[in-house]
CSV table of C-alpha atoms and ligand atoms in Angstrom, one decimal:
chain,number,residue,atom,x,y,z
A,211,UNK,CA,-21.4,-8.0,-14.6
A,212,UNK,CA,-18.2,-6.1,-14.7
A,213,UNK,CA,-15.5,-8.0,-14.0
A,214,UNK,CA,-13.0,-5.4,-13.8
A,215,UNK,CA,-12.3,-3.8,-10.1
A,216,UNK,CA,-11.4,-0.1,-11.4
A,217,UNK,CA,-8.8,1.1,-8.9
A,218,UNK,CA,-9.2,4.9,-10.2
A,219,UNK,CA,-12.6,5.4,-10.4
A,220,UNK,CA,-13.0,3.3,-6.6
A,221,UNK,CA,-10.3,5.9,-5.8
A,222,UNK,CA,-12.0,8.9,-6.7
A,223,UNK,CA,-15.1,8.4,-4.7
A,224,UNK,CA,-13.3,7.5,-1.7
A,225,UNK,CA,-11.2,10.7,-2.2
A,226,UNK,CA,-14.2,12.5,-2.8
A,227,UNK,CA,-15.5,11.0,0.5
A,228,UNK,CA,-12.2,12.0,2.5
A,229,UNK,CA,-12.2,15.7,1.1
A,230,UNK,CA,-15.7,16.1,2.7
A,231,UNK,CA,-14.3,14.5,5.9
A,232,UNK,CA,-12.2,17.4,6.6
A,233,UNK,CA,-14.1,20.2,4.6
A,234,UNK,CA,-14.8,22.1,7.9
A,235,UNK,CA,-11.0,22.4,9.2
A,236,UNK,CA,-9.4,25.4,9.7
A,237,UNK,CA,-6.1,23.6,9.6
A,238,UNK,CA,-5.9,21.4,7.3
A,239,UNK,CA,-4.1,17.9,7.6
A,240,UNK,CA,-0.2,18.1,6.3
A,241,UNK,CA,2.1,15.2,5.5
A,242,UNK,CA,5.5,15.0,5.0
A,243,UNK,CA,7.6,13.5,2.6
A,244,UNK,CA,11.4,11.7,2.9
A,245,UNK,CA,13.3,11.1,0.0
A,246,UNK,CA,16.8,10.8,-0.5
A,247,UNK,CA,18.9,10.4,-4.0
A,248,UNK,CA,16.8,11.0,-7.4
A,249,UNK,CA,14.8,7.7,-8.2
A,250,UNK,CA,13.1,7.5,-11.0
A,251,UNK,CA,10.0,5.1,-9.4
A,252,UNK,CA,9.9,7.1,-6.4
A,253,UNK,CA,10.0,10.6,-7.9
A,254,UNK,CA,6.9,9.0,-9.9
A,255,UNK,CA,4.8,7.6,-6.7
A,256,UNK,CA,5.7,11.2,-4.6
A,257,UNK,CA,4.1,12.9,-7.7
A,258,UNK,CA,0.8,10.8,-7.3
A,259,UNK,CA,1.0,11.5,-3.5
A,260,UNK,CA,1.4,15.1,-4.1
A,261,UNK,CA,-1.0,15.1,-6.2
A,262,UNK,CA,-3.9,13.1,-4.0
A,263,UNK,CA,-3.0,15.7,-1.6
A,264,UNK,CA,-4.0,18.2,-3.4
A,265,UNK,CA,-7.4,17.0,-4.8
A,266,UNK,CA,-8.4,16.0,-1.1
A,267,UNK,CA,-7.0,19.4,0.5
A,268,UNK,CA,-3.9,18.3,2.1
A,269,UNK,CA,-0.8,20.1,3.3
A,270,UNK,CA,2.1,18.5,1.2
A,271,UNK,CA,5.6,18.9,2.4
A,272,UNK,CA,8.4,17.1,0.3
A,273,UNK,CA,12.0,17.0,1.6
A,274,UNK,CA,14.9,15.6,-0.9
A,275,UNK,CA,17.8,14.9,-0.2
A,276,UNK,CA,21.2,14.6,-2.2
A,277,UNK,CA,22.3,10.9,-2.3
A,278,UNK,CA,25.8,11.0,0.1
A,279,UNK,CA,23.2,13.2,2.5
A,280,UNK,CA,24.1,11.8,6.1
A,281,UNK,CA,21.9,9.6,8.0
A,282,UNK,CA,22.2,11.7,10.9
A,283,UNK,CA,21.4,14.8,8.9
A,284,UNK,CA,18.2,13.1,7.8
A,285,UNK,CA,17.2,11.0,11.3
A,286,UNK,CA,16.9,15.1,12.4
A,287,UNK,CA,14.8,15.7,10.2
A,288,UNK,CA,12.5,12.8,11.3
A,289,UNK,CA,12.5,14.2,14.7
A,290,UNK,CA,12.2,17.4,14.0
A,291,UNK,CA,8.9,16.7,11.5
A,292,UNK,CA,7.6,14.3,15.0
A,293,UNK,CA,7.9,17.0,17.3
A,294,UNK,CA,6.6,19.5,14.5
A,295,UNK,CA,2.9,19.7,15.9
A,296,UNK,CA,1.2,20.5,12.1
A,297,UNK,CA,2.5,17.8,10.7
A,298,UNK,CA,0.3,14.7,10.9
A,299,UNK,CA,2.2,12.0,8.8
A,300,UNK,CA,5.5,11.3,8.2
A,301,UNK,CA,6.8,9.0,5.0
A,302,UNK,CA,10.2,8.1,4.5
A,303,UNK,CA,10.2,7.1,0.6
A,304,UNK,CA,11.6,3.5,0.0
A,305,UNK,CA,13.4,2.1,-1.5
A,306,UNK,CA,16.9,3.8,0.3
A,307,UNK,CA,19.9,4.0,-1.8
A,308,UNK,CA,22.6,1.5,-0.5
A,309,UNK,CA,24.0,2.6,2.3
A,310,UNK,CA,21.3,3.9,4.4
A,311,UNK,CA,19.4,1.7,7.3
A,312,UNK,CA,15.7,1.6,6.7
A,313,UNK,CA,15.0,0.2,9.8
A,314,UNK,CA,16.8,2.8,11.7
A,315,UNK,CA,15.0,5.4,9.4
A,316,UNK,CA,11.6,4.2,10.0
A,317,UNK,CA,12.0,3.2,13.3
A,318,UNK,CA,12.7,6.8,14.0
A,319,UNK,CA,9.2,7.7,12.9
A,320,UNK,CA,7.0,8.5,15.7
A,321,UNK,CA,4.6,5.6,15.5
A,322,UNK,CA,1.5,8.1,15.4
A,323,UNK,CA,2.7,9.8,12.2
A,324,UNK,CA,3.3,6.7,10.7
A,325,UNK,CA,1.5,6.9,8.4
A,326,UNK,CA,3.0,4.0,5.7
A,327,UNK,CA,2.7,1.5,9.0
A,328,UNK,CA,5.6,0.4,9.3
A,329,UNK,CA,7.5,0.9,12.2
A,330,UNK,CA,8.1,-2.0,14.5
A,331,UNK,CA,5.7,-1.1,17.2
A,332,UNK,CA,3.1,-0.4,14.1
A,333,UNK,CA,3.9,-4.1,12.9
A,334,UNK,CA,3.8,-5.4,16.1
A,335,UNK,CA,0.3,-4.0,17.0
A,336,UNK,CA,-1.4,-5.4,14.1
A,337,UNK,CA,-0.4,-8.7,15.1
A,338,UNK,CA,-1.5,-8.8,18.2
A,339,UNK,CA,-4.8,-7.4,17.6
A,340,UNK,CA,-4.8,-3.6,18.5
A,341,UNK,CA,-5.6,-0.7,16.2
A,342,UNK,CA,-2.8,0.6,14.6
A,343,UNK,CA,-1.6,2.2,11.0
A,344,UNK,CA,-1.7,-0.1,8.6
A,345,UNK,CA,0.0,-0.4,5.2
A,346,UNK,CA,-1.4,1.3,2.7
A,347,UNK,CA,-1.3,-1.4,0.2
A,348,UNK,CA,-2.8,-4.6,2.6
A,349,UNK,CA,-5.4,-1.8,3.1
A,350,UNK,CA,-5.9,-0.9,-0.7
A,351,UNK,CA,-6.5,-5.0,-0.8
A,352,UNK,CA,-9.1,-4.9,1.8
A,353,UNK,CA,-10.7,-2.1,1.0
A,354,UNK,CA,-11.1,-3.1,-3.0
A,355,UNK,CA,-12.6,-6.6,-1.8
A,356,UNK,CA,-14.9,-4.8,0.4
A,357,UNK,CA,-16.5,-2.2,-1.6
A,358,UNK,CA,-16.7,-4.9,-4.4
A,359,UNK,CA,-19.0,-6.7,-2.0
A,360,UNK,CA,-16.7,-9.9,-1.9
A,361,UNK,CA,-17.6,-12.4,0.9
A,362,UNK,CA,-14.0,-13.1,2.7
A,363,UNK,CA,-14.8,-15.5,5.6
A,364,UNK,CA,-14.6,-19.1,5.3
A,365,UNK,CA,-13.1,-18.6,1.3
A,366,UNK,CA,-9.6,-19.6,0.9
A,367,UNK,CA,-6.9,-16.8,0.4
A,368,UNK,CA,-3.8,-17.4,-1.3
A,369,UNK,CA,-0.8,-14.8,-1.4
A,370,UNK,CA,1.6,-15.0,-3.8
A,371,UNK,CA,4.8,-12.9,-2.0
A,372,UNK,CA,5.6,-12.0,1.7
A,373,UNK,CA,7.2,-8.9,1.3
A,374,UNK,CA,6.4,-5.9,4.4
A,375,UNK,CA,4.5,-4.0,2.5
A,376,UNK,CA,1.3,-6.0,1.4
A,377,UNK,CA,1.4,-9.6,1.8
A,378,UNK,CA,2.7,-9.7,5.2
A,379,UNK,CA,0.0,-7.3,6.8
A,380,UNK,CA,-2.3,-8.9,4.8
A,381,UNK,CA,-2.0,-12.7,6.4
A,382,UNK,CA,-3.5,-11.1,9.4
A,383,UNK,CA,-5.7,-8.6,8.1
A,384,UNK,CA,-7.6,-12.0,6.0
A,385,UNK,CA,-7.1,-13.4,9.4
A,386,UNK,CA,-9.0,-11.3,11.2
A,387,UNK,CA,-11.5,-11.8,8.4
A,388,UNK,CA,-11.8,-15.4,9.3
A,389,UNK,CA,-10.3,-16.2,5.6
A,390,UNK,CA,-8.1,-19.3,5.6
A,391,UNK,CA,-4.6,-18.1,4.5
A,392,UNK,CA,-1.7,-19.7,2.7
A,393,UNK,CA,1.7,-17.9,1.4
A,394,UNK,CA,3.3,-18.5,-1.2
A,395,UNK,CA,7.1,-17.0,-1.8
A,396,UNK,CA,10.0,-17.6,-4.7
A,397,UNK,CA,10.5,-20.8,-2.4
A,398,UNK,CA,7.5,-22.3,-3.2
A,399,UNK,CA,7.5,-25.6,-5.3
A,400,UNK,CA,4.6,-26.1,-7.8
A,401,UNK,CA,3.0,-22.4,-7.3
A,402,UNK,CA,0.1,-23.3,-9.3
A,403,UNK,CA,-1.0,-26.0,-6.6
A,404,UNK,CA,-1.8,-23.6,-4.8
A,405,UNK,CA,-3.1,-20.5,-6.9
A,406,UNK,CA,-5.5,-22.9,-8.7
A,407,UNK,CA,-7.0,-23.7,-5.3
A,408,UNK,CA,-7.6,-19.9,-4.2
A,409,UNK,CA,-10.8,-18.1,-3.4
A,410,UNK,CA,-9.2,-15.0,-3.7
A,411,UNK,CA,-5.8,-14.7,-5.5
A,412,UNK,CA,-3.5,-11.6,-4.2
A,413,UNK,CA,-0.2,-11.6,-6.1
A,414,UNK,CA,2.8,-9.0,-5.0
A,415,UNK,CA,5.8,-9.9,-7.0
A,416,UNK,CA,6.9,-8.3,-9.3
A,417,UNK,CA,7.7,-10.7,-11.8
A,418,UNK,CA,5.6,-10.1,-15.2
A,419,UNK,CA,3.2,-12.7,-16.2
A,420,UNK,CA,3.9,-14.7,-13.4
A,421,UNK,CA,-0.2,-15.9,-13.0
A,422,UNK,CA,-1.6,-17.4,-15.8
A,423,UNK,CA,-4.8,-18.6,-16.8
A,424,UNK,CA,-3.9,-22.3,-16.5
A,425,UNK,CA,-2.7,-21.0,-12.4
A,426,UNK,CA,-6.6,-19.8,-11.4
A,427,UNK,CA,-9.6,-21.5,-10.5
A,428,UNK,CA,-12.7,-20.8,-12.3
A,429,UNK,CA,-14.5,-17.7,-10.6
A,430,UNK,CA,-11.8,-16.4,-7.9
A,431,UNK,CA,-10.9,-12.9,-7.1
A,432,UNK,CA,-7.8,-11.9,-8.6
A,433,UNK,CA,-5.9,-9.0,-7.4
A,434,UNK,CA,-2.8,-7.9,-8.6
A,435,UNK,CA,-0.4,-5.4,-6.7
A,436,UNK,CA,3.0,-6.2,-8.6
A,437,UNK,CA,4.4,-3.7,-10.7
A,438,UNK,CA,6.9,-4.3,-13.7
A,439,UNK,CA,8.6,-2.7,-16.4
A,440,UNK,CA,10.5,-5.2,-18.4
A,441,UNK,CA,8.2,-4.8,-22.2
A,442,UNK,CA,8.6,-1.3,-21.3
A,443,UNK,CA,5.4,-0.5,-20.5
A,444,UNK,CA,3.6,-1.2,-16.9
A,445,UNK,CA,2.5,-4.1,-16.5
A,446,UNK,CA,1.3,-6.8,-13.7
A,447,UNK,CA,2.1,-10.0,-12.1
A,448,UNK,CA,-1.4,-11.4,-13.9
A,449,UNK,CA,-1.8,-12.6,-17.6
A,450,UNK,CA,-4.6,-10.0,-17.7
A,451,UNK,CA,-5.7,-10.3,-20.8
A,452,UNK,CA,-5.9,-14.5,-20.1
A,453,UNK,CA,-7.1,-14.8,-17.2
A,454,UNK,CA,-10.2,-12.8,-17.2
A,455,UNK,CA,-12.4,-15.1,-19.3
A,456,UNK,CA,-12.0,-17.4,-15.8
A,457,UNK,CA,-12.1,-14.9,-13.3
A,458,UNK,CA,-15.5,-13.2,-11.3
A,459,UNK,CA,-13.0,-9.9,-10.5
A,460,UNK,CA,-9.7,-8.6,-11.1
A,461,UNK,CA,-7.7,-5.9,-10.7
A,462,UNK,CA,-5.9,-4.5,-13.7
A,463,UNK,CA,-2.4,-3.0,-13.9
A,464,UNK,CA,-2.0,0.2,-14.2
A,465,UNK,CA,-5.2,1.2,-12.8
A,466,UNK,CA,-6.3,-1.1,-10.4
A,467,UNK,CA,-4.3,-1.3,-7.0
A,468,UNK,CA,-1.6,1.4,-7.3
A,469,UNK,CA,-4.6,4.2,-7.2
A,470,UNK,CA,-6.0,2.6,-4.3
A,471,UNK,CA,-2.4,2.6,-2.2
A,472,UNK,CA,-2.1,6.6,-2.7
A,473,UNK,CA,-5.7,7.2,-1.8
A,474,UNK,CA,-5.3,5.1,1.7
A,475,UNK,CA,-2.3,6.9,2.5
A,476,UNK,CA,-4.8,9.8,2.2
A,477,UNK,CA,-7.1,8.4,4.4
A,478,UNK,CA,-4.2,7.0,6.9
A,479,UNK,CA,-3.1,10.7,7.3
A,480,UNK,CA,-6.6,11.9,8.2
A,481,UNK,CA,-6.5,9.0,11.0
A,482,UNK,CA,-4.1,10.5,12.1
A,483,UNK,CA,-5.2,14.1,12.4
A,484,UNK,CA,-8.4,13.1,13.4
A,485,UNK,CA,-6.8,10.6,16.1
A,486,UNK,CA,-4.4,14.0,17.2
A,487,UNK,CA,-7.7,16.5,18.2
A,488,UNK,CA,-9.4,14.3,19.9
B,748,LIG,P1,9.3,-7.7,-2.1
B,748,LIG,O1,9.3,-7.3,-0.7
B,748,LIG,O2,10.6,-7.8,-2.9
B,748,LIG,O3,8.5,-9.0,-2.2
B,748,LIG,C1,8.4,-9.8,-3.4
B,748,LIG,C2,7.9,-11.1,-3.0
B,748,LIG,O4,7.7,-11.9,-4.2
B,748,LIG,C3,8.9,-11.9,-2.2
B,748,LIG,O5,8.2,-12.4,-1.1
B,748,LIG,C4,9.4,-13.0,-3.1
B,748,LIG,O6,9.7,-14.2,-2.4
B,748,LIG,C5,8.2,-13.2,-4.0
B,748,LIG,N1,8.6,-13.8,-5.3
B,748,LIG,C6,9.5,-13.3,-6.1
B,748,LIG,N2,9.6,-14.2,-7.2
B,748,LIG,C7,8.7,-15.1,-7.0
B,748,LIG,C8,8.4,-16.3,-7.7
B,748,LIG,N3,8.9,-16.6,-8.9
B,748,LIG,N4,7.4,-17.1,-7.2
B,748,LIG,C9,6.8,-16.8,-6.0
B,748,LIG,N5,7.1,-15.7,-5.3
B,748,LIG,C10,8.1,-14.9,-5.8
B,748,LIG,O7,8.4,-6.7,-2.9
B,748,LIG,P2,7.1,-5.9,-2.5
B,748,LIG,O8,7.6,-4.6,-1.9
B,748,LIG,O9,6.2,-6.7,-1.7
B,748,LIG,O10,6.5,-5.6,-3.9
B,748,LIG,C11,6.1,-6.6,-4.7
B,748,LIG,C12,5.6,-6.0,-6.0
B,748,LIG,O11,4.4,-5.2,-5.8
B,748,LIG,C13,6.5,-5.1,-6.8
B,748,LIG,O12,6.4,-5.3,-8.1
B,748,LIG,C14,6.1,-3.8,-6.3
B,748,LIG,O13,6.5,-2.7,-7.3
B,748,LIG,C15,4.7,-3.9,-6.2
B,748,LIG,N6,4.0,-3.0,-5.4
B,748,LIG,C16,2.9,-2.3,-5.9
B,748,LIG,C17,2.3,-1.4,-5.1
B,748,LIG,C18,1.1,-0.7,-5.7
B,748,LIG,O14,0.6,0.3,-5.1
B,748,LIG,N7,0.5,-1.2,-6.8
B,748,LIG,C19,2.6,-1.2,-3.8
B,748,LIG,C20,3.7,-1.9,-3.2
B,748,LIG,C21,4.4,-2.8,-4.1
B,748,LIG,P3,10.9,-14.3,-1.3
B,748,LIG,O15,10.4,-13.7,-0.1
B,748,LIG,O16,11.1,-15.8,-1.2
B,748,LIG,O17,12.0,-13.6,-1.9
């Protein structure tokens, strides 16, 4: 069996699934893009977003601003793009260059064009139950370990991370799938007491190499969201090349989840629109 969870090709049929969604529209779904200062990562990840746009027949709009640009200028902006009724979902890229208040930022989203889920409301609604927006890469997770036909209740989850953007919205979306959840964080003594015990593995740090073989339990699920540059290639938080001989699936980086996170952004943003006609 193949062991290896390909992100782009699982990408490409949802995609191809999403583009036949709104095949029939007059107007099409349009998203808008945030960015301030000149990053390299985030000019990079906007590129891929432009680009999913494109292949699934969505209105991209990308606004850049010069680094020094005033937070007021830009909170306008925001509310303009809320108010604007042909735009259906609003990003602000992140990371912000010092100086500028994410939370003030994204909490001046409209929380139905959020479409990264995170404003507080957004955050706020997945815990307690209620449909909301969710981040795309918790739902990249999900959506891998479902269409890989992995059983999730009852198995043991363990997430390596807590950050906002996957491992947070991910406690409760394995809650909801009656997983039993532990976290694990840069805090954490003895890591590997806990990896070696997972069902399914999900690690978002950042830090090359940080699970090796030794670290995973014979037959898990290993998914790997970090990213990292350091040999100067891309590269994951998972010994890849290691760690497969023990593994049932895994994600590879680049390639596995990062395909996946763009592609459910797509589908976020079509929520959206779809939620806004009805
Ligand atoms: P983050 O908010 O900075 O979270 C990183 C987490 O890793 C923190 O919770 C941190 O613990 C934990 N950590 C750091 N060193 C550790 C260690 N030695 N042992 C155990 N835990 C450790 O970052 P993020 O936004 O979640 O992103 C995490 C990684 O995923 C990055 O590499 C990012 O580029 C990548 N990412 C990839 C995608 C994708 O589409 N593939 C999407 C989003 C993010 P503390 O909380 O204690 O500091």
């Amino acid at each position: 069996m193949e062991k290896v969870i390909d992100g782009r090709l699982m990408s490409e049929e949802i995609r191809a699934e999403l583009k036949q969604s709104i095949k029939f529209e007059m107007i099409k779904p349009s998203i808008a893009v945030i960015q301030i200062g000149d990053n390299d990562a985030s000019n990079s990840y906007i590129r891929a977003k432009e680009k999913a746009c494109d292949e699934v027949g969505i209105y991209f709009r990308h606004f850049k601003y010069d680094l020094g640009t005033s937070e007021l200028t830009v909170i306008n902006k925001i509310k303009e793009l809320n108010n604007d009724e042909y735009v259906n979902g609003i990003i602000v890229q992140l990371p912000l260059p010092e100086g500028y208040n994410e939370k003030r930022l994204i909490n001046t989203i409209i929380n139905s064009k959020d479409i990264d889920g995170l404003t507080d409301i957004n955050t706020g609604r997945l815990i307690s139950g209620r449909k909301t927006l969710i981040p795309c890469t918790a739902l990249a997770v999900m959506e891998m370990l479902k269409r890989s036909n992995v059983e999730i209740e009852s198995k043991h989850v363990v997430l390596v991370g807590r950050g906002k953007l996957t491992c947070k919205p991910l406690i409760q979306l394995f809650l909801n799938e009656n997983a039993t959840v532990t976290v694990c964080h840069s805090k954490t003594l003895e890591l590997e007491k806990y990896t070696r015990d997972a069902d399914i593995l999900v690690s978002a740090t950042g830090v090359n190499n940080i699970i090796t073989k030794d670290m995973v339990k014979d037959g898990a699920v290993v998914i790997d969201v970090g990213v990292n540059y350091d040999t100067g290639k891309i590269s994951g938080d998972v010994d890849f090349d290691n760690v497969i001989d023990k593994v049932s699936l895994i994600t590879k980086t680049p390639g596995g989840v990062g395909p996946m996170t763009v592609t459910m952004l797509i589908k976020n943003a079509i929520y959206c629109y779809q939620n806004k006609k009805k």
